[in-house]
Coordinates of C-alpha atoms in Angstrom, one line a residue:
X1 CA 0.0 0.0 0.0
X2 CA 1.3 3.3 -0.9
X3 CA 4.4 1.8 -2.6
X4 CA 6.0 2.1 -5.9
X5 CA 5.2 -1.1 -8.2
X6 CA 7.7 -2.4 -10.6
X7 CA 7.6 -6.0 -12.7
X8 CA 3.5 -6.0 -12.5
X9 CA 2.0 -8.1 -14.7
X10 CA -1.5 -8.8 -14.7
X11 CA -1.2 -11.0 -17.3
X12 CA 0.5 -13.6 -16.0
X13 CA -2.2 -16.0 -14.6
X14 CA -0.1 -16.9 -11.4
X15 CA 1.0 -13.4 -10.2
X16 CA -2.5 -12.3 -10.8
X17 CA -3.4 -15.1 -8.4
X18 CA -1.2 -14.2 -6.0
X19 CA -0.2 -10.8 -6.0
X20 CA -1.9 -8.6 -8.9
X21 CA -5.6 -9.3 -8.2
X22 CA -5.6 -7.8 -4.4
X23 CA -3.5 -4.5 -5.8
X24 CA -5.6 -4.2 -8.5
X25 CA -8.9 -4.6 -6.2
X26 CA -7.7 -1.9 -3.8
X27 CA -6.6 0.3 -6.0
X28 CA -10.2 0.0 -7.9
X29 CA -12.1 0.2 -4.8
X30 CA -10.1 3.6 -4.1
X31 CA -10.6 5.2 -7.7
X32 CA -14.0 4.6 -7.8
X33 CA -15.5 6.2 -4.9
X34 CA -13.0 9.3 -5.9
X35 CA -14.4 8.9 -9.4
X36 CA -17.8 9.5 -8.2
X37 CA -17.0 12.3 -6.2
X38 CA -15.5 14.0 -9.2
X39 CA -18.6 13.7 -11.5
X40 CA -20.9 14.7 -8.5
X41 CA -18.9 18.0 -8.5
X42 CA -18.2 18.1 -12.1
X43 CA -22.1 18.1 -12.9
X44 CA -24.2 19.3 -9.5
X45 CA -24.4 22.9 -11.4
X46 CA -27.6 20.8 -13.4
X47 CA -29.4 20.4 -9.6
X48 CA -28.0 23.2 -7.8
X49 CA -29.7 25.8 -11.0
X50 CA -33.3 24.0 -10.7
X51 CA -33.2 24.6 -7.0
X52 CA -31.7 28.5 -7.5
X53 CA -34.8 28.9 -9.6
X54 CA -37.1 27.6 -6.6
X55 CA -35.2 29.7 -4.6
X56 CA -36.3 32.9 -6.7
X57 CA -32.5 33.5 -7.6
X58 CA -32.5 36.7 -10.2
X59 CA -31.0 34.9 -12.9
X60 CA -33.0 34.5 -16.2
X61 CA -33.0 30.5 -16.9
X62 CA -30.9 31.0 -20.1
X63 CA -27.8 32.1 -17.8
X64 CA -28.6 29.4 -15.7
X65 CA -28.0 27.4 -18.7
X66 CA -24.6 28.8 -18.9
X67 CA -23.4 27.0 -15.8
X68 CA -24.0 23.5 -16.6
X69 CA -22.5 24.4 -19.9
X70 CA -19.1 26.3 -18.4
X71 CA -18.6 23.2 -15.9
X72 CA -18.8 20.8 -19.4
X73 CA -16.9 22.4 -22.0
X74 CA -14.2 23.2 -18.9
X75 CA -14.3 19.1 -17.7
X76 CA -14.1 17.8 -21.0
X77 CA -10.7 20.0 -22.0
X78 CA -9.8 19.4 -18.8
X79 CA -9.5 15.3 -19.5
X80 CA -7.1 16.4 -22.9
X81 CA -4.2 16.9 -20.0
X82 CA -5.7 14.6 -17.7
X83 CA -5.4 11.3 -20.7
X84 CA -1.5 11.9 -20.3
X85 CA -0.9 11.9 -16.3
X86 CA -0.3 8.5 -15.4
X87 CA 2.6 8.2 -17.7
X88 CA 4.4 11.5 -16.3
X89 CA 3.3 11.8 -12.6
X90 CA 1.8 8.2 -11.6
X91 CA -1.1 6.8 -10.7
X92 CA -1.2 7.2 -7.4
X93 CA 0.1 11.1 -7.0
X94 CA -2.6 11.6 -9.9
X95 CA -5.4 9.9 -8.0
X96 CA -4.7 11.7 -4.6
X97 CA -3.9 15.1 -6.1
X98 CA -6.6 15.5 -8.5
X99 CA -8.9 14.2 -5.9
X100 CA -7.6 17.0 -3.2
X101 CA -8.4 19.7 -5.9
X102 CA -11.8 19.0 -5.7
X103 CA -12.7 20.5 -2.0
X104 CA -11.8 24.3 -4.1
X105 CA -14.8 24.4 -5.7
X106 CA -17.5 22.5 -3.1
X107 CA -16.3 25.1 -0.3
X108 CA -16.1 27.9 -2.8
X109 CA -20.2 26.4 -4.1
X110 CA -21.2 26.3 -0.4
X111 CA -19.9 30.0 0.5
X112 CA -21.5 32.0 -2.8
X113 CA -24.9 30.0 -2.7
X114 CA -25.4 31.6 0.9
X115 CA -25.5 34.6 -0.2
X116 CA -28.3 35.8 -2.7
X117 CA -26.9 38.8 -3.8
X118 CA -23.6 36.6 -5.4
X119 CA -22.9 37.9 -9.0
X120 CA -23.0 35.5 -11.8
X121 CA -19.5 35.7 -12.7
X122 CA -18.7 34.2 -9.1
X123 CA -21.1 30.9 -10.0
X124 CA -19.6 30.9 -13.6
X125 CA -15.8 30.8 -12.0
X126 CA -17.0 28.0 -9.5
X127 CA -18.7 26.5 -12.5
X128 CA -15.2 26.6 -14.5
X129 CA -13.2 25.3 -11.2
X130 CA -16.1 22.5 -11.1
X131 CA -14.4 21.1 -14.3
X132 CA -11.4 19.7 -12.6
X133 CA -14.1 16.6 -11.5
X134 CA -14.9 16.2 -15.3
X135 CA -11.0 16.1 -15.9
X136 CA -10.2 13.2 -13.6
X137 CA -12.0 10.3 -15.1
X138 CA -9.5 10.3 -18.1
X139 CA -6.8 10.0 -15.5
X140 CA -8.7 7.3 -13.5
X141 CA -9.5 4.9 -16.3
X142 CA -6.4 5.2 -17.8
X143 CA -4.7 4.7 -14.5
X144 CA -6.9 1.6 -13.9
X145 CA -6.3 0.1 -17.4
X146 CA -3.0 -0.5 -16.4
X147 CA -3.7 -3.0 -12.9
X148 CA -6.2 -5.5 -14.6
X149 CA -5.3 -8.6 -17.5
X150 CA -7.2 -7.7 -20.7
X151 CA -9.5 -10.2 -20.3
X152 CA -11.5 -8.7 -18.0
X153 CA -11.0 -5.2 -18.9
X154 CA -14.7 -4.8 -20.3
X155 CA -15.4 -5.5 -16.4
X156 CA -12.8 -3.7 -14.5
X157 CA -13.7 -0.3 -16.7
X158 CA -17.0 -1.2 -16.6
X159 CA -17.4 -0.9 -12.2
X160 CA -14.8 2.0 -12.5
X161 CA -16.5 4.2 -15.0
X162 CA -20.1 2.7 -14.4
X163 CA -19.9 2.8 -10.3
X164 CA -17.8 6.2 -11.2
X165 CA -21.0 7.6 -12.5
X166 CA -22.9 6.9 -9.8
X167 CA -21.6 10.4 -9.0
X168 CA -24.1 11.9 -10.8
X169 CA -27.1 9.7 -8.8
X170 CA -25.7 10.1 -5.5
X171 CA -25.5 14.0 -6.5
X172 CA -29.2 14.3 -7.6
X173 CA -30.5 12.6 -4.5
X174 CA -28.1 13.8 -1.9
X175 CA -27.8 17.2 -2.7
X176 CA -31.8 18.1 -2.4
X177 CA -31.8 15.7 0.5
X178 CA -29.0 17.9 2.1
X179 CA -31.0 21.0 1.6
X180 CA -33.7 20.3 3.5
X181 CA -31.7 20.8 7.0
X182 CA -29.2 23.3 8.2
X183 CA -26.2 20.6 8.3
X184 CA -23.5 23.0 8.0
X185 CA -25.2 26.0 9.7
X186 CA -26.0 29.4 8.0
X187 CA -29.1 30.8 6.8
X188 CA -31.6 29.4 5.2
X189 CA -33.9 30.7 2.6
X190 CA -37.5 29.9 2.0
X191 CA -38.6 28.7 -1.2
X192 CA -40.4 30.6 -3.6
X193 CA -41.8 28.2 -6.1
X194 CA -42.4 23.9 -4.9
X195 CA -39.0 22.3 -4.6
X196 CA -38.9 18.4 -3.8
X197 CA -36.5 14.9 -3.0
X198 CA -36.9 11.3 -4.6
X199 CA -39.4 10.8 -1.5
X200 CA -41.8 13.9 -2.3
X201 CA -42.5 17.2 -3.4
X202 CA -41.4 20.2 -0.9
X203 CA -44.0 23.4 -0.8
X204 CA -43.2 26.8 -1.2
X205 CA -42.5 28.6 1.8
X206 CA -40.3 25.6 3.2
X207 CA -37.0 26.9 4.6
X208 CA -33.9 25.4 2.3
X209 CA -30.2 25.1 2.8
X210 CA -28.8 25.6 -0.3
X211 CA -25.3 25.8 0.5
X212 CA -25.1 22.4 1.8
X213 CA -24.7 21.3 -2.1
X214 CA -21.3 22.3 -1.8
X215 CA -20.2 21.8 1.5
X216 CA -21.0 18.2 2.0
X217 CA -18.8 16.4 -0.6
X218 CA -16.0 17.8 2.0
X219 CA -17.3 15.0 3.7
X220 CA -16.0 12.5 1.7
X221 CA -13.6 14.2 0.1
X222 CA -11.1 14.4 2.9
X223 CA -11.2 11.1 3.8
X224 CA -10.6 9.9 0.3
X225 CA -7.7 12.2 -0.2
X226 CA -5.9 9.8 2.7
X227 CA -7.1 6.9 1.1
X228 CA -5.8 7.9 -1.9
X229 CA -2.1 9.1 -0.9
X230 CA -1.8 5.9 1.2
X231 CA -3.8 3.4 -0.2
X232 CA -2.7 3.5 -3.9
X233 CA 0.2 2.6 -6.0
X234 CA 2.3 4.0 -9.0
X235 CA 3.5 1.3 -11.6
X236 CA 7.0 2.6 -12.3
X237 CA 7.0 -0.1 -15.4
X238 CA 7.8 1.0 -19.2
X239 CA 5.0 1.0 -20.4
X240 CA 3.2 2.6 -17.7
X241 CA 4.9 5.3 -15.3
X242 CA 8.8 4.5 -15.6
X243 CA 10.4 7.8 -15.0
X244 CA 7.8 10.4 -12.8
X245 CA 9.7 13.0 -10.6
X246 CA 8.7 13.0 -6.7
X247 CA 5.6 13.8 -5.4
X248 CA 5.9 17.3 -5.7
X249 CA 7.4 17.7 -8.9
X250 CA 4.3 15.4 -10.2
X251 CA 1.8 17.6 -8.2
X252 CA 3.3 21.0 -10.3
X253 CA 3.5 19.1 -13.5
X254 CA 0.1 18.3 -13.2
X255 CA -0.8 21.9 -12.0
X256 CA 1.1 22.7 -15.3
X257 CA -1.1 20.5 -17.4
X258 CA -4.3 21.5 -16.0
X259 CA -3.8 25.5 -16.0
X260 CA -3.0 24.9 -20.4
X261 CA -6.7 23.1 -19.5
X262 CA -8.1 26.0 -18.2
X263 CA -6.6 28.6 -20.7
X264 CA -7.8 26.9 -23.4
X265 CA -11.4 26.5 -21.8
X266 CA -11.5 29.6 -20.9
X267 CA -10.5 31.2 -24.8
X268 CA -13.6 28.8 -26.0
X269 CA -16.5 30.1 -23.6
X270 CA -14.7 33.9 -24.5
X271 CA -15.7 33.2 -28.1
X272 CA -19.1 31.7 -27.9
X273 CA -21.0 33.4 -24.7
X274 CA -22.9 36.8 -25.0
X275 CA -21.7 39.6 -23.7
X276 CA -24.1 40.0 -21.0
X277 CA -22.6 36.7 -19.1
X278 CA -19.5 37.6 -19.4
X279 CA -18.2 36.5 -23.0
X280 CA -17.2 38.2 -26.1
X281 CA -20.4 39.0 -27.8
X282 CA -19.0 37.2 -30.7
X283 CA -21.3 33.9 -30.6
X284 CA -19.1 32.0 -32.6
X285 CA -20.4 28.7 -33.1
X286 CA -19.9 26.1 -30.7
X287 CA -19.2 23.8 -33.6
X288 CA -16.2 25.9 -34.6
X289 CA -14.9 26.4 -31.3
X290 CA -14.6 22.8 -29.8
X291 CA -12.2 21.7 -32.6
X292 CA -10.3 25.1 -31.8
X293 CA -10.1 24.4 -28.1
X294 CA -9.3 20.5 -28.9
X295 CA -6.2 21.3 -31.2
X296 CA -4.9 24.3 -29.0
X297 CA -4.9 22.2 -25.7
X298 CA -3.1 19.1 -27.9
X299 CA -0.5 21.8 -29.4
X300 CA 0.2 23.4 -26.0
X301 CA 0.7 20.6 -24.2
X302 CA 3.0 19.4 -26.9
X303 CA 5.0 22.9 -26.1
X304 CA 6.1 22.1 -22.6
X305 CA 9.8 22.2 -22.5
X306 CA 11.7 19.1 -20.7
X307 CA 10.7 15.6 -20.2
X308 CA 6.6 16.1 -20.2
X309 CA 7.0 17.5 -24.1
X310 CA 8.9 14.9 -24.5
X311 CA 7.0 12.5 -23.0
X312 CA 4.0 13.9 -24.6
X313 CA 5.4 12.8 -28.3
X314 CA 5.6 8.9 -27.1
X315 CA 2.1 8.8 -26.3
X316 CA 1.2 10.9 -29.0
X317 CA 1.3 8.1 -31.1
X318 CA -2.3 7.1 -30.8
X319 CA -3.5 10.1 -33.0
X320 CA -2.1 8.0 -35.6
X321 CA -3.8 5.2 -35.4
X322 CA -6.9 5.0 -37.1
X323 CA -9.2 3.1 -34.4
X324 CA -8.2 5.7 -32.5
X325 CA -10.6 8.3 -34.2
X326 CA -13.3 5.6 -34.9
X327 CA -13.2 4.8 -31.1
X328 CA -13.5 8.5 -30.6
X329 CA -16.7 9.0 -32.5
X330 CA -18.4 5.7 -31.4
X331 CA -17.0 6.5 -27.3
X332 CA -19.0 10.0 -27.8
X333 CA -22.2 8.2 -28.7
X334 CA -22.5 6.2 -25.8
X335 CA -21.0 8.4 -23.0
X336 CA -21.4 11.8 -24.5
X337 CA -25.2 10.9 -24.7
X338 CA -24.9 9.6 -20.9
X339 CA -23.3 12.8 -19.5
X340 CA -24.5 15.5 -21.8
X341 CA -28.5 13.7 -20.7
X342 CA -27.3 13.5 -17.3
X343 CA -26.3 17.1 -16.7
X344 CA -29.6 18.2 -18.7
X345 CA -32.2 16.1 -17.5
X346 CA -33.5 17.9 -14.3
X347 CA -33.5 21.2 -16.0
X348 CA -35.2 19.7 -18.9
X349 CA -38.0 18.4 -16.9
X350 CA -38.5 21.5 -14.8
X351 CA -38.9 23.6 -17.9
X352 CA -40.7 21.4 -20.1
X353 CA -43.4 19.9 -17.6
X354 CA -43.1 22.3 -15.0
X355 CA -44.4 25.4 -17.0
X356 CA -47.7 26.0 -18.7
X357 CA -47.7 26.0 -22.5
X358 CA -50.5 28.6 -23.3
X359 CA -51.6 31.3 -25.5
X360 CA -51.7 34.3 -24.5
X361 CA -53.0 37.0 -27.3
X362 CA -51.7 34.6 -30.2
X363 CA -48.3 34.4 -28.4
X364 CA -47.4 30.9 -26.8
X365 CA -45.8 31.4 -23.6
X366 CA -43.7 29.4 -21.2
X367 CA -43.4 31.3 -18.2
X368 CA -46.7 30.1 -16.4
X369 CA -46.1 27.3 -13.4
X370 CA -47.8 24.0 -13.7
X371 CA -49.6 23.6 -10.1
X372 CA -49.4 19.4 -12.0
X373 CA -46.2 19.5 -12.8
X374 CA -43.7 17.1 -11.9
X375 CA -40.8 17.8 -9.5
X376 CA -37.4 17.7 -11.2
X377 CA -35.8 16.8 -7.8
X378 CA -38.2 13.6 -7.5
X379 CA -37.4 12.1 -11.0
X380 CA -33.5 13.4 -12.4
X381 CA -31.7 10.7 -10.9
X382 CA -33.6 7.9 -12.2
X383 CA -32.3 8.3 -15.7
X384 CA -28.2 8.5 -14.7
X385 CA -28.7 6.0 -12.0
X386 CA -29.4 3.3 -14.7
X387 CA -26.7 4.6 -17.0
X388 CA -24.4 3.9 -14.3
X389 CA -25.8 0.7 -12.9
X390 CA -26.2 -1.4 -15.7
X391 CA -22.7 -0.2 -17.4
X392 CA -20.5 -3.2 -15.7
X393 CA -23.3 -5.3 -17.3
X394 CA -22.4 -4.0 -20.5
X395 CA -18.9 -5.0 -19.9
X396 CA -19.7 -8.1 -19.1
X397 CA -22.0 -8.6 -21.8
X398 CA -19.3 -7.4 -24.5
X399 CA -16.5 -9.6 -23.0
X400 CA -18.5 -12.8 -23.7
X401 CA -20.4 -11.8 -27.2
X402 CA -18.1 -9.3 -28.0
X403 CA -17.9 -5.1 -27.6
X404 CA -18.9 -4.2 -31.4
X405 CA -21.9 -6.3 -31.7
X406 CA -23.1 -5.0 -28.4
X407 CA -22.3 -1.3 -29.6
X408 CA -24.4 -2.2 -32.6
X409 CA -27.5 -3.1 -30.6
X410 CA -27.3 -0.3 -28.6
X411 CA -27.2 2.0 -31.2
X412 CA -30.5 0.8 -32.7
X413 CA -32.2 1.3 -29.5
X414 CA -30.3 4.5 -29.0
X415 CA -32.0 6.0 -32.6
X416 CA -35.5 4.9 -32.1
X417 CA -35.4 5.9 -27.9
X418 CA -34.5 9.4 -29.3
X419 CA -37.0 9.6 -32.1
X420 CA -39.6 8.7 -29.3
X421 CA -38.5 11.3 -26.8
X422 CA -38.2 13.9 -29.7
X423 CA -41.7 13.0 -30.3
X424 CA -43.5 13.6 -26.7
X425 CA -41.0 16.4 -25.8
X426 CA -42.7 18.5 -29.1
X427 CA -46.3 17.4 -27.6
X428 CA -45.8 18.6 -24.4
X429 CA -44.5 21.8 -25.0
X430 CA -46.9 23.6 -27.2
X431 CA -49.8 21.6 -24.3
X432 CA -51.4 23.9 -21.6
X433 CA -51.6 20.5 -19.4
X434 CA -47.5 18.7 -20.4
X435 CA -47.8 16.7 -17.3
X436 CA -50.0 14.2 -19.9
X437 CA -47.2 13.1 -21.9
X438 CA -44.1 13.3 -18.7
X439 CA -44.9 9.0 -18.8
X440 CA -44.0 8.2 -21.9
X441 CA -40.9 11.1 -22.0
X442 CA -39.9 9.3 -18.7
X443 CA -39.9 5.7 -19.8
X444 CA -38.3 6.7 -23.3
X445 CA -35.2 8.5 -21.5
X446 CA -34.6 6.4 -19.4
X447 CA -34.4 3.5 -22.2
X448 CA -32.0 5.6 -23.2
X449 CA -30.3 6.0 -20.7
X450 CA -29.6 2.4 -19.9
X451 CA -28.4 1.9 -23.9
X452 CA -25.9 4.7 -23.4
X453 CA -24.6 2.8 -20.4
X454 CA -24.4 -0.5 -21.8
X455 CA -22.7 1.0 -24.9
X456 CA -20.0 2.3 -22.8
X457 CA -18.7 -0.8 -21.2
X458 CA -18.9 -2.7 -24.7
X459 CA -16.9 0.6 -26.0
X460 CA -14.1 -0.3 -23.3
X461 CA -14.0 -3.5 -24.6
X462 CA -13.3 -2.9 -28.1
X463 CA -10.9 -0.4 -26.7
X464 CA -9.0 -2.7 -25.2
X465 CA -8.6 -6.0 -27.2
X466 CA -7.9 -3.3 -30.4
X467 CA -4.9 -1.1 -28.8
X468 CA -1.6 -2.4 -27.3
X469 CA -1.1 -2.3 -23.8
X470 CA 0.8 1.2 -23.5
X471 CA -1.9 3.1 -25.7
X472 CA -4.9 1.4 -24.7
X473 CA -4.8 3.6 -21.4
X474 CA -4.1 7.0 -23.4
X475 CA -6.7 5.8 -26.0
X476 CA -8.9 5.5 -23.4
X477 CA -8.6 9.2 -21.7
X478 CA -8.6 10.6 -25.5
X479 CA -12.2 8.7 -25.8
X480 CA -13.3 9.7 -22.9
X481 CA -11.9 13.8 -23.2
X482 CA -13.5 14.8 -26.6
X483 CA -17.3 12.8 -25.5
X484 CA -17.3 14.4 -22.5
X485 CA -17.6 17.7 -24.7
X486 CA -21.2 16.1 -24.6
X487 CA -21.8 17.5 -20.6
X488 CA -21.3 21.0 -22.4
X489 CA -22.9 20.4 -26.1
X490 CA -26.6 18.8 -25.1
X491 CA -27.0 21.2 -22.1
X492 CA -26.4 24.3 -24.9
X493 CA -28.0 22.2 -27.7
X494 CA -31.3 22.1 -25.1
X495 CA -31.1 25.7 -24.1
X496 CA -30.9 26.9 -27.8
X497 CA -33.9 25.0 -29.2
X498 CA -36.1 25.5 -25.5
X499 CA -35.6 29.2 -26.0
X500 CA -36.4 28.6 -30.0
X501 CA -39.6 26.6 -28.6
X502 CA -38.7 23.7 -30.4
X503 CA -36.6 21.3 -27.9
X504 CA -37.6 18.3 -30.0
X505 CA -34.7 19.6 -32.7
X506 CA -31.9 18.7 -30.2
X507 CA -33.0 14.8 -29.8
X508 CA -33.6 14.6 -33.9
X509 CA -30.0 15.8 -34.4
X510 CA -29.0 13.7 -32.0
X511 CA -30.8 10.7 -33.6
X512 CA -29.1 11.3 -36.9
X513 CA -25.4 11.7 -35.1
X514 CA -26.3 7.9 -33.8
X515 CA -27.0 6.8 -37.4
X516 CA -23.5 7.5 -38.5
X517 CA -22.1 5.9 -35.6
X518 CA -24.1 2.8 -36.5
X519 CA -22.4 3.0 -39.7
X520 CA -19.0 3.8 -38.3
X521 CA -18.8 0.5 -35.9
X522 CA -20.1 -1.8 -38.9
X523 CA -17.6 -0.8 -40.9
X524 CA -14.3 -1.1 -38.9
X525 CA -15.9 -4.0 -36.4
X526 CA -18.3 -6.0 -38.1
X527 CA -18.3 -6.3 -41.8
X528 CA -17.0 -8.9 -43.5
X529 CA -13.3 -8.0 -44.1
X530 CA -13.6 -5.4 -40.9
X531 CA -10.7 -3.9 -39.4
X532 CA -10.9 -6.2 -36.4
X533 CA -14.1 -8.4 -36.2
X534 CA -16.0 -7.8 -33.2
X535 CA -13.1 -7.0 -30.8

């Protein structure tokens, strides 16, 4: 425990017996619960803005919007960096550092959500800082790559990233939960429209503590901090981590890394946000800007003088592999979908089927409560909680039959599931009475949902039969970096077409962007003469 490894090789049936399986475990069992933390953090921005609009916060819901979106695009460039950590600061240093930078933004959430009168520039930093728990889960899969034989990779990804993304359920149902008693102390504030938990709805006029969203993933945070710095190991092998500095110089490299993260994050939102939160006024498009911010973070990085650029060109080598970019595209499907749905969902519901559609002299409008309406709070976490749950089944699944055939299934379902939600999201929201059609939205998301989770553990499987051992674990932080651009893409796709009054654009566009990914995993997994046949 909290040693250096060196001659670890999972793949040797007999050391895995006796020596690799109970490293690898620990280590697991320690990465995932730091995982989860990092994606409750990462995405809480989606819960914390429904509850700021009970609250009567005097931000107009398209800046709301904004947050979700800042903490995305910033996690996803964040995980560029973060793919390339293990190899230059270790596993272990990674783990427990990235973990520590966490508590910044929950105690800097908790302070500026007791006060009302806190600027939106303040939640928009937070919301940046918020992207250091998108960031880590390129570092923690690659990391855990590395500790388990191949043949059971689809598993060992699978409970890391699945059991991982139980961040986002534990969020949605802890966080209101939290609320709803002064845990931390400070003032509450009494709602202003009905609020609720998975166990009920709250009324108006109930005293809330909204701070405590921030404050209590301190709770676990500290503890796993320890866990992490003694707990964990580096693997000082070749092909993993063979030459990292000392704790400290890995802890600044990484600081390093992270701010070219930032800088580069921060240039996109400058070119696509309004002026009035904050941005240029430019509007660029976001579909110019994420290749911009992509190739500047890759180029920068490259740029650091001394051993990480150089470091940086070995593992470099993936971009020139083809599976690399077909991984890419087919990895953004299944958990792009999952985390871009994931940090929409509760707004989504609360402005869809919480508002009266109605005509008011030949204008619809959108702004009237819906006594019927469905609390956000009561039903959000139902649709991530399956996403995550049933991902280690998908790695399972894909290690017996296979991880393109199972991609291939998924996909289908993933098309028609979309089409379906499309459908009932355009009923409800031209309906003076949307709480009619929140059934069949519900049951349709949430089949979705559970193909985008069991798409991403057959996606780590292909992963890892298709790439050698050494770029298998960058491969997989690359994957996992440009489809997290998904927590920042759906949440703006859904604010653009809500305020254009027709949200059922975003999930046809969607539909179509799983078509070509259908056609993508046929043609280098599947068809006769393919690439590699069902990997």
């Amino acid at each position: 425990m909290g040693q250096d490894l060196r001659n670890y090789t999972p793949d040797d049936e007999a050391y895995w017996a006796s020596t690799g399986k109970a490293i690898a475990n620990r280590n697991l069992w320690i990465s995932i619960p730091s995982l989860l933390c990092g994606f409750a953090v990462w995405l809480y921005w989606g819960i914390i803005t429904v509850q700021m609009i009970n609250l009567g916060f005097a931000f107009e819901k398209s800046q709301l919007f904004t947050l979700a979106a800042i903490a995305g695009l910033t996690g996803a460039t964040l995980r560029i960096p973060s793919t390339f950590f293990i190899r230059i600061a270790g596993g272990r240093n990674t783990i427990f550092f990235t973990t520590a930078l966490l508590m910044l933004p929950a105690i800097g959430a908790g302070f500026a959500l007791q006060d009302p009168n806190t600027p939106l520039w303040k939640f928009q930093a937070l919301a940046f800082l918020s992207g250091i728990g998108g960031g880590n889960f390129a570092s923690s899969m690659s990391n855990i790559s590395f500790f388990f034989p191949k043949k059971i990779q689809g598993y060992a990804l699978g409970m890391n990233a699945g059991l991982g993304n139980f961040g986002v359920t534990t969020m949605q149902i802890v966080i209101p939960l939290v609320m709803t008693f002064g845990l931390f102390g400070g003032d509450g504030r009494e709602l202003v429209n009905t609020s609720g938990t998975l166990i009920g709805k709250i009324p108006a006029g109930t005293v809330t503590y909204i701070q405590n969203a921030g404050f209590v993933w301190l709770l676990a945070l500290v503890p796993l901090a320890f866990l992490g710095w003694f707990g964990m190991n580096n693997i000082r092998d070749e092909h993993v981590s063979p030459e990292i500095p000392n704790p400290i110089g890995a802890f600044g490299t990484i600081s390093g890394m992270l701010l070219v993260g930032f800088v580069t994050a921060a240039f996109g939102l400058w070119l696509m946000l309004p002026e009035n939160v904050g941005g240029s006024g430019f509007m660029v498009s976001k579909w110019i800007v994420l290749p911009i911010v992509i190739a500047l973070t890759v180029i920068l990085l490259k740029l650091i003088p001394g051993q990480v650029g150089q470091n940086l060109t070995r593992q470099y080598k993936i971009f020139g592999n083809k599976h690399t970019w077909a991984m890419t595209v087919i990895y953004t499907m299944t958990f792009g979908s999952f985390i871009g749905y994931a940090a929409t969902f509760a707004l989504a519901i609360k402005v869809v089927f919480g508002f009266q559609h109605l005509e008011v002299d030949g204008v619809l409008t959108h702004n009237i409560a819906n006594p019927n309406g469905p609390s956000a709070l009561m039903y959000a976490w139902m649709g991530p909680f399956i996403g995550a749950l049933i991902r280690p089944v998908g790695g399972m699944i894909a290690d017996k039959l296979g991880g393109a055939r199972v991609t291939q299934w998924i996909s289908i379902i993933m098309v028609a599931s979309a089409l379906g939600v499309a459908y009932f999201l355009k009923q409800a929201y031209v309906s003076a009475t949307p709480e009619q059609y929140f059934f069949p939205f519900m049951v349709l998301f949430l089949i979705l949902f559970a193909a985008t989770g069991i798409g991403n553990g057959s996606t780590f499987r292909t992963i890892a039969v298709v790439f050698n051992k050494e770029q298998a674990g960058p491969v997989l932080g690359w994957t996992s970096a440009v489809a997290a651009y998904g927590a920042f893409i759906i949440p703006k796709v859904f604010g653009e077409q809500i305020k254009a009054a027709t949200p059922e654009y975003a999930l046809y566009g969607f539909a179509i962007f799983y078509g070509v990914c259908i056609l993508i995993n046929w043609w280098f997994y599947l068809r006769p003469g393919a690439y590699v046949k069902n990997p």
